[in-house]
CSV table of C-alpha atoms and ligand atoms in Angstrom, one decimal:
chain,number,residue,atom,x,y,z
M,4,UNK,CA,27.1,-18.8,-2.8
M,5,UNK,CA,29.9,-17.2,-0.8
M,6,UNK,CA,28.9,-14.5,1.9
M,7,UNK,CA,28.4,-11.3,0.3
M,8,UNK,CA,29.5,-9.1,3.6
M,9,UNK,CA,29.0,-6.3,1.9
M,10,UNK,CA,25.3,-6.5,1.8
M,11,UNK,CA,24.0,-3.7,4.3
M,12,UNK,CA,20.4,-3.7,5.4
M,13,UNK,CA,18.4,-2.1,8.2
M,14,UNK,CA,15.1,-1.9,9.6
M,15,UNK,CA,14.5,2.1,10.8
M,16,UNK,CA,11.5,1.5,12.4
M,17,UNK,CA,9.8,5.3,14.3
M,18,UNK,CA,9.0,3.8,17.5
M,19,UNK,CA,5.6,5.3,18.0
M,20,UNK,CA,3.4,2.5,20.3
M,21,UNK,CA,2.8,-0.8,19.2
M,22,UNK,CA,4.1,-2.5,16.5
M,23,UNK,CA,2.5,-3.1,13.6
M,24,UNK,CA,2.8,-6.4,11.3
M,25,UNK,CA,3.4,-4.5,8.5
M,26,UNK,CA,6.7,-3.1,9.9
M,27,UNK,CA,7.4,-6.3,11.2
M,28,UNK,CA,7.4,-7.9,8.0
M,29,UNK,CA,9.9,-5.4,6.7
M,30,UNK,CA,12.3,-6.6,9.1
M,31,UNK,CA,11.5,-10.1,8.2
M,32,UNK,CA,12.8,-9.1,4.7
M,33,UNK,CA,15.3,-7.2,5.4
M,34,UNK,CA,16.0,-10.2,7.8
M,35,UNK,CA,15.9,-13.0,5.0
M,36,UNK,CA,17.4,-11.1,2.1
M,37,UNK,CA,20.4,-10.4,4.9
M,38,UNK,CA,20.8,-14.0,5.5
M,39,UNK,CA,20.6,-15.2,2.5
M,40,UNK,CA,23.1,-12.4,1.2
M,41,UNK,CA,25.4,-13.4,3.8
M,42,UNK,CA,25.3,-10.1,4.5
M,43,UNK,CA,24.0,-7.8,7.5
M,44,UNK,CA,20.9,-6.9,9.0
M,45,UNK,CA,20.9,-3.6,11.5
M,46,UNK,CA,18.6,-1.4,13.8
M,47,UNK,CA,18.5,2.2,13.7
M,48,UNK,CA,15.7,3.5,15.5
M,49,UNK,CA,14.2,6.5,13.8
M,50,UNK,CA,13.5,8.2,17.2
M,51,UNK,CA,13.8,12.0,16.7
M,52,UNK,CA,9.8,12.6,17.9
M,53,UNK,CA,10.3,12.8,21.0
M,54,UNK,CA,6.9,13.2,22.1
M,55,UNK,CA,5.9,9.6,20.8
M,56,UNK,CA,9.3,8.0,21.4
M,57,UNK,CA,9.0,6.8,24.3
M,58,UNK,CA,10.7,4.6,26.2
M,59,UNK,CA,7.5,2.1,26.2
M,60,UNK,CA,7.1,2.2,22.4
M,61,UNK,CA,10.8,1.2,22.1
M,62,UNK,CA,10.5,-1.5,24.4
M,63,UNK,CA,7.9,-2.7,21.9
M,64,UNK,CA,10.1,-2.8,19.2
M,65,UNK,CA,13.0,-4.5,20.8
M,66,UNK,CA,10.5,-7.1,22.7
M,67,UNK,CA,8.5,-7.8,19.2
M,68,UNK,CA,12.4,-8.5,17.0
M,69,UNK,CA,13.4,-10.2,20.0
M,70,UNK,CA,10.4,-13.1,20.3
M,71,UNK,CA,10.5,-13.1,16.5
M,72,UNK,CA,14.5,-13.9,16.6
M,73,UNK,CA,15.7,-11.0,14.7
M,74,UNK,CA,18.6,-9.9,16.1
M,75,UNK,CA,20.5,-7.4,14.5
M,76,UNK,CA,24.0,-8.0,13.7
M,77,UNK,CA,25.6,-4.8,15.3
M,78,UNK,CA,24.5,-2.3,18.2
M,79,UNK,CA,21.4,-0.4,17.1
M,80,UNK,CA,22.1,3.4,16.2
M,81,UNK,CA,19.4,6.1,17.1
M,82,UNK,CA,19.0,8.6,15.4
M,83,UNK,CA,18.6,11.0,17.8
M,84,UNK,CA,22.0,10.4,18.5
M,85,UNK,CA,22.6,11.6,15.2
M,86,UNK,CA,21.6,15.2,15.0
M,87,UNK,CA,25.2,16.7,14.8
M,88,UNK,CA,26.1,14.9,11.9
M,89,UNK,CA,22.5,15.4,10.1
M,90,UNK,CA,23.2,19.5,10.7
M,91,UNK,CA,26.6,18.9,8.7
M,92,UNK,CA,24.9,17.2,6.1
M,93,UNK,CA,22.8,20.3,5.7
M,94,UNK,CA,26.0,23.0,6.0
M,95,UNK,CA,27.6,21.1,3.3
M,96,UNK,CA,24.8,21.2,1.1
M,97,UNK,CA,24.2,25.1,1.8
M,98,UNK,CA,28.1,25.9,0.9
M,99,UNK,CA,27.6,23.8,-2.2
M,100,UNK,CA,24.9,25.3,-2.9
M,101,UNK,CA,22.5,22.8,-3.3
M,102,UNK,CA,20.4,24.0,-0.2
M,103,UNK,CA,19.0,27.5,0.8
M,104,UNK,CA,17.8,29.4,4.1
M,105,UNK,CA,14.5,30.9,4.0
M,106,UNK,CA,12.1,32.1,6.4
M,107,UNK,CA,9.1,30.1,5.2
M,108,UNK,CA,6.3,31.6,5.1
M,109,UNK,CA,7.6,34.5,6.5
M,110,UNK,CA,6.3,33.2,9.9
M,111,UNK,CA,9.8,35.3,11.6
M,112,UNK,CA,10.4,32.4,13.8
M,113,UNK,CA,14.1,32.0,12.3
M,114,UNK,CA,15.1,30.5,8.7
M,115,UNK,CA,14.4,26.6,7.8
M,116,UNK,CA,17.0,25.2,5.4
M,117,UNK,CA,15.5,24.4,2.6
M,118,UNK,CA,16.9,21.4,-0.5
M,119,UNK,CA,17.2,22.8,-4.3
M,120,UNK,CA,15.7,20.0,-6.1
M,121,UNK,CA,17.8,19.9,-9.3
M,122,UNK,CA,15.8,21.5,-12.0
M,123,UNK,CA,14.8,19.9,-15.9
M,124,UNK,CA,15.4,16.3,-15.1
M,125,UNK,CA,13.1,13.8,-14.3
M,126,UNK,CA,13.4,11.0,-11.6
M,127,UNK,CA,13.3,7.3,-12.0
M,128,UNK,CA,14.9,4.7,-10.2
M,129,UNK,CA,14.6,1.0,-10.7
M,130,UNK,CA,12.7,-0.7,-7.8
M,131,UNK,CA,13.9,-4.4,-7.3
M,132,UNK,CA,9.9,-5.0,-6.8
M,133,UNK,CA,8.1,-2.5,-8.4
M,134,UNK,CA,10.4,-1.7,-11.6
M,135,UNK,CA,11.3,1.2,-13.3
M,136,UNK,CA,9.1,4.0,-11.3
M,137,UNK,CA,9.4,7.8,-12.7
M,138,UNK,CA,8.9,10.8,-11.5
M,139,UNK,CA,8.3,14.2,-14.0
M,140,UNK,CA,11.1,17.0,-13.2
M,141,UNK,CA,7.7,19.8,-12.6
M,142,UNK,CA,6.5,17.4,-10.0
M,143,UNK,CA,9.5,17.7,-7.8
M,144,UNK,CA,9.6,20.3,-5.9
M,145,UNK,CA,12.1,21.7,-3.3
M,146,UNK,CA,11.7,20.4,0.3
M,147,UNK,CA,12.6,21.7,4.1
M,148,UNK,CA,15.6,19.4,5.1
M,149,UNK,CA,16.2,21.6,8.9
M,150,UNK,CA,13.3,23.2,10.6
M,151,UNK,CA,13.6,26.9,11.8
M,152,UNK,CA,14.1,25.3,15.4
M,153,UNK,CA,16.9,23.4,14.0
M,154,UNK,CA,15.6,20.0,13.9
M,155,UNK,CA,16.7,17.7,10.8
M,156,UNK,CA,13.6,16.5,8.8
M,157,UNK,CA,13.0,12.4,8.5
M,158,UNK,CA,14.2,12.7,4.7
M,159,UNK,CA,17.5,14.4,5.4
M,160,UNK,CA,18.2,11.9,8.8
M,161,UNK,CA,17.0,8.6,6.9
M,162,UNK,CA,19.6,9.4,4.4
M,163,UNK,CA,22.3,10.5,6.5
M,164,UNK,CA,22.2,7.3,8.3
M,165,UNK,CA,21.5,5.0,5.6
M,166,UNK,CA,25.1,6.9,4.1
M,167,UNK,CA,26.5,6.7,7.5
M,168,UNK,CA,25.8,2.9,8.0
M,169,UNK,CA,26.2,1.8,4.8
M,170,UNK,CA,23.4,0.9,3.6
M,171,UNK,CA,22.9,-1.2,0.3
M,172,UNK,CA,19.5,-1.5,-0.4
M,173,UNK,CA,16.9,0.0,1.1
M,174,UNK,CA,13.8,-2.6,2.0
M,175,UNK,CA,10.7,-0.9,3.0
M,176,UNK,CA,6.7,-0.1,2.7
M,177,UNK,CA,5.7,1.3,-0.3
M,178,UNK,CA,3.9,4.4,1.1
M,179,UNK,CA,8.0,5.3,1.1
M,180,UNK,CA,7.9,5.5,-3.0
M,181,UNK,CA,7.3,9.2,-2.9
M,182,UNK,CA,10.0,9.9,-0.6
M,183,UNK,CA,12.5,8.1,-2.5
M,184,UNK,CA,12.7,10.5,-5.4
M,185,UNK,CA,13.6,13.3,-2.8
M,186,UNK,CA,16.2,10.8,-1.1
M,187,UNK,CA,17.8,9.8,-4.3
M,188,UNK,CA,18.6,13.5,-4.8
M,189,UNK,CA,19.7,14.0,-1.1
M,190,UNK,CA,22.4,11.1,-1.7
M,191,UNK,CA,23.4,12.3,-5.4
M,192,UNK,CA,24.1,16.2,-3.8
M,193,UNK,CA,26.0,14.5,-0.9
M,194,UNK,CA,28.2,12.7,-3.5
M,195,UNK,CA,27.3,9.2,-2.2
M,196,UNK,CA,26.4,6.1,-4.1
M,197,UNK,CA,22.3,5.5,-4.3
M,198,UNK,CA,21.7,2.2,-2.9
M,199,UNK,CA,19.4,-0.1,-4.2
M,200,UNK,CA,15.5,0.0,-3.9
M,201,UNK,CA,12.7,-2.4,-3.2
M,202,UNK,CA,9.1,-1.3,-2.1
M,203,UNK,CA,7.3,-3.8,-0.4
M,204,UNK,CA,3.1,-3.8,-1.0
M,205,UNK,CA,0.8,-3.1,1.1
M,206,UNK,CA,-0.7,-5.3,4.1
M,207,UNK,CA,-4.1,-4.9,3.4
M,208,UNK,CA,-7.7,-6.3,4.5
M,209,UNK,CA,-10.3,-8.0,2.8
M,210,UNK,CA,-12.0,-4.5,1.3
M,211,UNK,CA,-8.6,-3.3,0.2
M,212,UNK,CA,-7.7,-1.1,2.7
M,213,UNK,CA,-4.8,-1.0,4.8
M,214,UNK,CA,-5.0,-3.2,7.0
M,215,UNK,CA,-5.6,-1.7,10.7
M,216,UNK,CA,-6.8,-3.2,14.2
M,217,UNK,CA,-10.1,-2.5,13.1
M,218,UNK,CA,-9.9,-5.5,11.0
M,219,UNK,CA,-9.0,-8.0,14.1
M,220,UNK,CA,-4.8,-8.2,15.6
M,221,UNK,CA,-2.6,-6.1,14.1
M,222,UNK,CA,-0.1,-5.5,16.2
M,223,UNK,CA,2.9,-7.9,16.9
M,224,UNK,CA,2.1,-7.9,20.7
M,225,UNK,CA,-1.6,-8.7,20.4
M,226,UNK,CA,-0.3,-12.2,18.7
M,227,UNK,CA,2.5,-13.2,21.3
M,228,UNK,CA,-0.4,-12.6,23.6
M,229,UNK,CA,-2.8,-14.5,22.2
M,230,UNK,CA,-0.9,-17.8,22.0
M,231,UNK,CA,0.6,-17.4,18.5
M,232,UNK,CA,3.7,-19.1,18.5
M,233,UNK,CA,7.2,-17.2,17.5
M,234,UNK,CA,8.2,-19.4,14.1
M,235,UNK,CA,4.3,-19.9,12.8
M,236,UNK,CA,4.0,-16.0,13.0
M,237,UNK,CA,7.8,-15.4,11.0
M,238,UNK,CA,6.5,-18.1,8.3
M,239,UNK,CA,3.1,-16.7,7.9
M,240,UNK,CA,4.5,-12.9,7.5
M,241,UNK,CA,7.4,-13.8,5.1
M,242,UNK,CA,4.3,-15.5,2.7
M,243,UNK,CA,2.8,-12.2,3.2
M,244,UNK,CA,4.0,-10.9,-0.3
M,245,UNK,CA,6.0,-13.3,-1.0
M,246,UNK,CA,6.2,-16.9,-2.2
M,247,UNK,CA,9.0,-19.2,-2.7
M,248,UNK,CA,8.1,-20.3,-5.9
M,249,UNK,CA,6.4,-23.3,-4.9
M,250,UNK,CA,3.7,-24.7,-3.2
M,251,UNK,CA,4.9,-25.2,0.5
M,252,UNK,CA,3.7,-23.1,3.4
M,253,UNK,CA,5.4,-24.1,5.7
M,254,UNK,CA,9.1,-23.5,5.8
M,255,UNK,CA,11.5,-23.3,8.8
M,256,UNK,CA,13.6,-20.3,9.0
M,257,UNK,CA,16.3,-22.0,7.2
M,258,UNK,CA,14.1,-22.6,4.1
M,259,UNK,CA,13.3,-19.2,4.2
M,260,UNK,CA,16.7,-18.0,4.2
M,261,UNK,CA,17.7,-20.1,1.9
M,262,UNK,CA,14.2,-19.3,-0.9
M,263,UNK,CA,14.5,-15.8,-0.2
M,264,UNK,CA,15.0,-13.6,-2.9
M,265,UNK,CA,13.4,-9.9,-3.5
M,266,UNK,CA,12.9,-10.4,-7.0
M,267,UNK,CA,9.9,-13.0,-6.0
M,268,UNK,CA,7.7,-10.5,-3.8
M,269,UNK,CA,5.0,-9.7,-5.5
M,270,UNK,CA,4.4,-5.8,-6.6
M,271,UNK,CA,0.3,-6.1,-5.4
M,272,UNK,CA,-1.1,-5.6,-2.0
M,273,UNK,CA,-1.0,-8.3,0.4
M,274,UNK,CA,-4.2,-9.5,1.8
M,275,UNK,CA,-3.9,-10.3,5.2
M,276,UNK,CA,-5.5,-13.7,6.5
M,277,UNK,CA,-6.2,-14.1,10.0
M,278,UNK,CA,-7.7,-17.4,9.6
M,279,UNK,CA,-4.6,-19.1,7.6
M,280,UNK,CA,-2.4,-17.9,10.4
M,281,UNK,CA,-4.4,-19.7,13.2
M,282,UNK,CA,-4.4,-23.0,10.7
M,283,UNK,CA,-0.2,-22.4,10.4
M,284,UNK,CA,0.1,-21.5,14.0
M,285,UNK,CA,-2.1,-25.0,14.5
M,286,UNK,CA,0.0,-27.0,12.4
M,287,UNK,CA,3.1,-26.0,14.0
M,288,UNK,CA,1.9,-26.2,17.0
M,289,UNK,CA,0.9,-30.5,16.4
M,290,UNK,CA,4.8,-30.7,15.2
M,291,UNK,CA,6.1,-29.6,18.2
M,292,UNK,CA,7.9,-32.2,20.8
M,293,UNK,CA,5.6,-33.3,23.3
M,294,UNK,CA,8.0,-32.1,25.8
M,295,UNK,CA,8.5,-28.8,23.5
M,296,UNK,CA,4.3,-28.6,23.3
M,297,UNK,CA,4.0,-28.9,27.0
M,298,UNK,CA,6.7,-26.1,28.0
M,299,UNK,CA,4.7,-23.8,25.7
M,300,UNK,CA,1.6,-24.2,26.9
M,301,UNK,CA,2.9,-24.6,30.4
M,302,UNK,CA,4.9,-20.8,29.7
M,303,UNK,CA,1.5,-19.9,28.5
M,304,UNK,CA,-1.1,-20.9,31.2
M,305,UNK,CA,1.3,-19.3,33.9
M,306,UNK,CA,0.2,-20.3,37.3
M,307,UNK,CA,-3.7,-20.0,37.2
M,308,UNK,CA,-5.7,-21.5,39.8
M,309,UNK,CA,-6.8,-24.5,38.2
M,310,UNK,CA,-3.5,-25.7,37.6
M,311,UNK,CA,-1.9,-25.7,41.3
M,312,UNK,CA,0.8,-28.1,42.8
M,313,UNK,CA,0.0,-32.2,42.2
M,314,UNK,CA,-2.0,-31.0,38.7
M,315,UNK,CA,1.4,-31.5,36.5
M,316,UNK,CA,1.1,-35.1,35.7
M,317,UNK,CA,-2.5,-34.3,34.3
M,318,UNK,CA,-1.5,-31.6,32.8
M,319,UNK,CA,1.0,-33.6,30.7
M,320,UNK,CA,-1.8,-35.8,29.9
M,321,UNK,CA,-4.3,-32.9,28.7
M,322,UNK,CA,-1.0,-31.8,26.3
M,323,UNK,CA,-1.0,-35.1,25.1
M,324,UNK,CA,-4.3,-35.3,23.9
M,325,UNK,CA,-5.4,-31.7,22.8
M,326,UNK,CA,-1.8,-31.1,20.8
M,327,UNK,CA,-2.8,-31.9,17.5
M,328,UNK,CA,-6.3,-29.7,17.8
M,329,UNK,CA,-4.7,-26.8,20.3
M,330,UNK,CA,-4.8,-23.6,17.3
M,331,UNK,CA,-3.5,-21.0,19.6
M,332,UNK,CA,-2.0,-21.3,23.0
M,333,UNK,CA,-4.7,-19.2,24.3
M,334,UNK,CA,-7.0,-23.1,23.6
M,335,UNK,CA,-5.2,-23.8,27.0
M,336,UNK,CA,-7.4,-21.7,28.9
M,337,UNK,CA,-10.2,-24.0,27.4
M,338,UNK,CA,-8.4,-26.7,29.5
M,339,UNK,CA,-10.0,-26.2,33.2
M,340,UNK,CA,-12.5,-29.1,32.8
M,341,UNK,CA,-9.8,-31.6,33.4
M,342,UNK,CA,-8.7,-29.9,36.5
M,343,UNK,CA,-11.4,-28.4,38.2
M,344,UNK,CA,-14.6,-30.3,39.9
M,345,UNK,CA,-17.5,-29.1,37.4
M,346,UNK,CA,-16.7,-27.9,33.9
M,347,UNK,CA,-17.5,-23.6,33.8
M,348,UNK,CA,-20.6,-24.3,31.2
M,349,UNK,CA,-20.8,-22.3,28.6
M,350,UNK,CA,-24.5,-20.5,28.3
M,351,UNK,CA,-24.5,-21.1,24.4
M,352,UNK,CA,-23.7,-24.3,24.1
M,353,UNK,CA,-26.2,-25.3,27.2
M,354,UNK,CA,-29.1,-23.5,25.3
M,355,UNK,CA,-28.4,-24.9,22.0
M,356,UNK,CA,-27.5,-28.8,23.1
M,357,UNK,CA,-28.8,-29.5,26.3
M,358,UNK,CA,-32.0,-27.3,26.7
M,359,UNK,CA,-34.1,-29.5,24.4
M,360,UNK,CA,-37.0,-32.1,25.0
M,361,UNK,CA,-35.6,-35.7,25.6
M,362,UNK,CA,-32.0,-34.5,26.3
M,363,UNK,CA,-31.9,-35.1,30.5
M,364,UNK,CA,-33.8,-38.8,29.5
M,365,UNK,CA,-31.2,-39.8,27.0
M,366,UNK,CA,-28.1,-38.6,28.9
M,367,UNK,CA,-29.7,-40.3,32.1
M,368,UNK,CA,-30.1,-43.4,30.0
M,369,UNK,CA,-26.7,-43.1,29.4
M,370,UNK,CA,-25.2,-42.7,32.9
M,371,UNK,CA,-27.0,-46.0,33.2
M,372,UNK,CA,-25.6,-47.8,30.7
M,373,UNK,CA,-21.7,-46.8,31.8
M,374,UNK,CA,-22.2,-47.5,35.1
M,375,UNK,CA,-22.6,-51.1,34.7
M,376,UNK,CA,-19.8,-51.7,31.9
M,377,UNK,CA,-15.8,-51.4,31.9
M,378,UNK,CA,-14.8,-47.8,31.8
M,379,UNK,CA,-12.8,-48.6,28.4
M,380,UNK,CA,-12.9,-47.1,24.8
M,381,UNK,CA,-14.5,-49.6,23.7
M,382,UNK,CA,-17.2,-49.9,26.4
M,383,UNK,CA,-18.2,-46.3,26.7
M,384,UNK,CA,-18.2,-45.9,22.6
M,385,UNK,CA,-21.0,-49.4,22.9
M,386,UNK,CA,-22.6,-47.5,25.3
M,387,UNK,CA,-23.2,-44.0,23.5
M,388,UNK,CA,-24.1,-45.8,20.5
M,389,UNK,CA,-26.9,-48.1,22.6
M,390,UNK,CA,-27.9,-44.9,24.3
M,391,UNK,CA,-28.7,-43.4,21.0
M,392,UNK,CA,-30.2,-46.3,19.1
M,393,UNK,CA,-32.8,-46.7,22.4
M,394,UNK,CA,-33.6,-43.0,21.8
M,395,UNK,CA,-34.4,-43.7,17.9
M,396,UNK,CA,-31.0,-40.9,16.9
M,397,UNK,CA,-28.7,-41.2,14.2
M,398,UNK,CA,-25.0,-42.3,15.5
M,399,UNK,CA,-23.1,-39.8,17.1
M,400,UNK,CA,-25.9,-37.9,17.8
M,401,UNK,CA,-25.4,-38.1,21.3
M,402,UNK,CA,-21.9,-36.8,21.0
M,403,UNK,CA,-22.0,-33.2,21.1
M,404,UNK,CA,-24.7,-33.1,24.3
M,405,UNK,CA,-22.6,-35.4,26.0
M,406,UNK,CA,-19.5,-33.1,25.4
M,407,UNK,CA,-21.1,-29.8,26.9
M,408,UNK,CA,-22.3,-31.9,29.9
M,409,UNK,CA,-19.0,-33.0,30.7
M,410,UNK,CA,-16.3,-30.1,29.9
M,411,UNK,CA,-19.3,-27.0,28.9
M,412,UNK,CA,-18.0,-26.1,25.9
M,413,UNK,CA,-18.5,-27.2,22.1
M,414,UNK,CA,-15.1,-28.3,21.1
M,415,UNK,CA,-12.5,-30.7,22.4
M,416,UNK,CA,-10.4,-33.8,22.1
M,417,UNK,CA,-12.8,-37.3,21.0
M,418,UNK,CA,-15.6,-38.0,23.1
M,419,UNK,CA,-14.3,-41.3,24.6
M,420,UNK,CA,-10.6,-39.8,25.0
M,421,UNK,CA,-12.0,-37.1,26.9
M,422,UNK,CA,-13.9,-39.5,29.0
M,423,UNK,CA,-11.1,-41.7,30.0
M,424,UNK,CA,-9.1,-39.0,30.9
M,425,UNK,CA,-11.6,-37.5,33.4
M,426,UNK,CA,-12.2,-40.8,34.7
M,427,UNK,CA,-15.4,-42.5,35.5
M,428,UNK,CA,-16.6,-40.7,38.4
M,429,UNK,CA,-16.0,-37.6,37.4
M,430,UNK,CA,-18.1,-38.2,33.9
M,431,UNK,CA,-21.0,-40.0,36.2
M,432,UNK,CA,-21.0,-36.9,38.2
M,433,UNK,CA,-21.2,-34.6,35.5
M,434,UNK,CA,-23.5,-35.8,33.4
M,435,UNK,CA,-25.7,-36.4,36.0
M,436,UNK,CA,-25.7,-32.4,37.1
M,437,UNK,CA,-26.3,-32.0,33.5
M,438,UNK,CA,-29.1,-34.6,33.6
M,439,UNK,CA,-31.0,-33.0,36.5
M,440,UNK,CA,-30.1,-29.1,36.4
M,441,UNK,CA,-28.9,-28.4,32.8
M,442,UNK,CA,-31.4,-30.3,30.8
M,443,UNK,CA,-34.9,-28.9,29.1
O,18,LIG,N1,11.0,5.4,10.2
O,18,LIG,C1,10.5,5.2,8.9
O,18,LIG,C2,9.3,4.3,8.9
O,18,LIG,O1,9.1,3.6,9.9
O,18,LIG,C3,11.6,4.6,8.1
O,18,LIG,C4,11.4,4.1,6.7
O,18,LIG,C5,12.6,3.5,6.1
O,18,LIG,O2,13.4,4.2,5.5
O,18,LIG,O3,12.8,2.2,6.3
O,18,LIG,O4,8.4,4.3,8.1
């Protein structure tokens, strides 16, 4: 296909706090259908509140498009820049006639300008998701375009920008569908050309409902923060909606770009799946390079105090082992059982595995059996087994009390890998404190 340049889109996000996925995934579309237009994806920060603009809640905008690689392909505009030309907008409309001064309400704080919607014709537009969507001529009533303190209304600014910038086709969250009858008359009375629509659904939760931080992370932040990683996030979002006609589910950027069309996102709400991200993020995760794997999670863990000078040769080691099972980069807070003397045991996992009858006797007869054979896979795996044939248990058995006595927690890399890595004494010692201390 050759580069269709003139393909204009933009995200217009209102920077108002954190950002939410579902105006994240907007700019992923706009992103993708950009790319694969061979055309351009722009910024303009819709930023005319200016008591919830602030300089924070743009930070969080630029820091969530930046981690997610979507750079725009031209200086952002903001609209509050804009407020001159949105004013002319309205002048010209009033000397054509097509808007009105009134003092609304009769309130006497000063005339609002108000837009003459055009009168007898219905509205319909074709959405490039939803399809044809009409709107009855009584329904459409007239609307304020410039308050009586002068300030320009979103509708009339989102359409003087989108004029201004040239915008093509207008990607963004269906809750927009009602504003986009009044817009498509804004741009008809300014005597520009009506770009093209498409309404993306709804992120929504399990019940339904929009999805909200009520219903677990929402915001784009909370993610980067708990370990998600950049590309798993972008993948997961764009098959929030969408699909790329097939069965894959995991596609790098460049397979997104190049499957991306809007004519395949779907016109129903998208149900939003916490637990299929973490499995994504996981999977991508296991594909990184070693060496990639271990500068994430190094990045990640920062300098805690369980990871100090002399622990990086370990540390490569731990990446090595828990790669494939590590579902978030937040697992490598899990980690300090390699580094530190004693494992930080979990009270759950104490109560349910190691507070039992019989527990302290097996794992003692099983400090006993290691300490006389090679500390080897094969060795400590004849010993477990042994330990829990003496004890009359079914194989493997053994495993999971032997797990919490010697890292405190439930999950992990294989017993015996985990063993070998902490080295002989270290297991001897633990499971001994486990034995004697821990143990019903
Ligand atoms: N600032 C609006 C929003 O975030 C812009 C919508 C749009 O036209 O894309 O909902």
């Amino acid at each position: 296909m050759f580069p269709n340049m003139s393909t204009r889109v933009r995200f217009a996000p209102s920077p108002t706090g954190q950002v939410h996925i579902g105006n994240i995934r907007a700019a992923i579309f706009n992103w993708l259908f950009a790319r694969h237009e061979g055309g351009r994806f722009l910024l303009r920060i819709e930023d005319t509140d200016r008591e919830r603009s602030t300089p924070e809640a743009l930070e969080a905008v630029m820091a969530a498009m930046n981690w997610l690689g979507l750079e725009p392909d031209e200086p952002p505009l903001f609209q509050s820049t804009r407020t001159d030309a949105h004013i002319a907008a309205a002048e010209q409309l009033l000397s054509n006639g097509l808007a009105f001064k009134e003092d609304k309400g009769g309130t006497g704080k000063g005339d609002c300008v108000i837009f003459r919607m055009p009168a007898g014709t219905d509205s319909e537009f074709d959405d490039i998701i939803k399809g044809r969507l009409t709107k009855k001529a009584e329904d459409m009533k007239d609307f304020v375009i410039v308050r009586s303190d002068g300030s320009p209304v979103f509708h009339l600014a989102n359409v003087v920008d989108d004029i201004f910038m040239g915008i093509t086709h207008v990607i963004r969250g269906d809750d927009h569908v009602e504003n986009t009858f009044r817009h498509i008359a804004l741009y008809k009375a300014l005597g520009a050309d009506v770009p093209r629509y498409a309404h993306l659904p709804m992120i929504v939760n399990a019940q339904g409902k929009p999805y909200s931080k009520r219903d677990g992370d929402a915001y784009v932040g909370d993610f980067r923060q708990k370990g998600y990683y950049a590309d798993a996030l972008f993948n997961y979002l764009s098959l929030l909606g969408w699909s790329p006609g097939d069965d894959r589910e995991q596609l790098t950027r460049q397979e997104l770009t190049d499957a991306f069309t809007l004519e395949r996102v779907r016109s129903s709400a998208s149900q939003m799946d916490l637990k299929k991200l973490t499995f994504l993020n996981g999977r991508y995760l296991a594909d990184m390079s070693a060496a990639d794997f271990e500068t994430a999670a190094s990045a990640y863990a920062g300098s805690p105090d369980w990871l100090q000078a002399g622990k990086a040769a370990r540390f490569s080691e731990v990446c090595r082992l828990l790669q494939s099972r590590t579902k978030t980069l937040a697992d490598v807070r899990e980690w300090t059982y390699f580094f530190d003397r004693m494992p930080a045991y979990e009270q759950k996992a104490v109560d349910k595995l190691l507070r039992k009858e019989g527990v302290g006797v097996m794992l003692s007869a099983f400090v006993q059996k290691l300490g006389v054979v090679g500390f080897d896979h094969d060795s400590i795996e004849s010993a477990l087994r042994a330990a829990e044939a003496e004890a009359g248990l079914k194989e493997g058995k053994l495993n999971q009390p032997v797990r919490v006595s010697i890292t405190g927690i439930t999950t992990g890399a294989g017993i015996c890998e985990t063993m070998l890595l902490l080295g002989k004494d270290s297991v001897i010692a633990r499971l001994t404190h486990a034995a004697t201390n821990l143990c019903g």
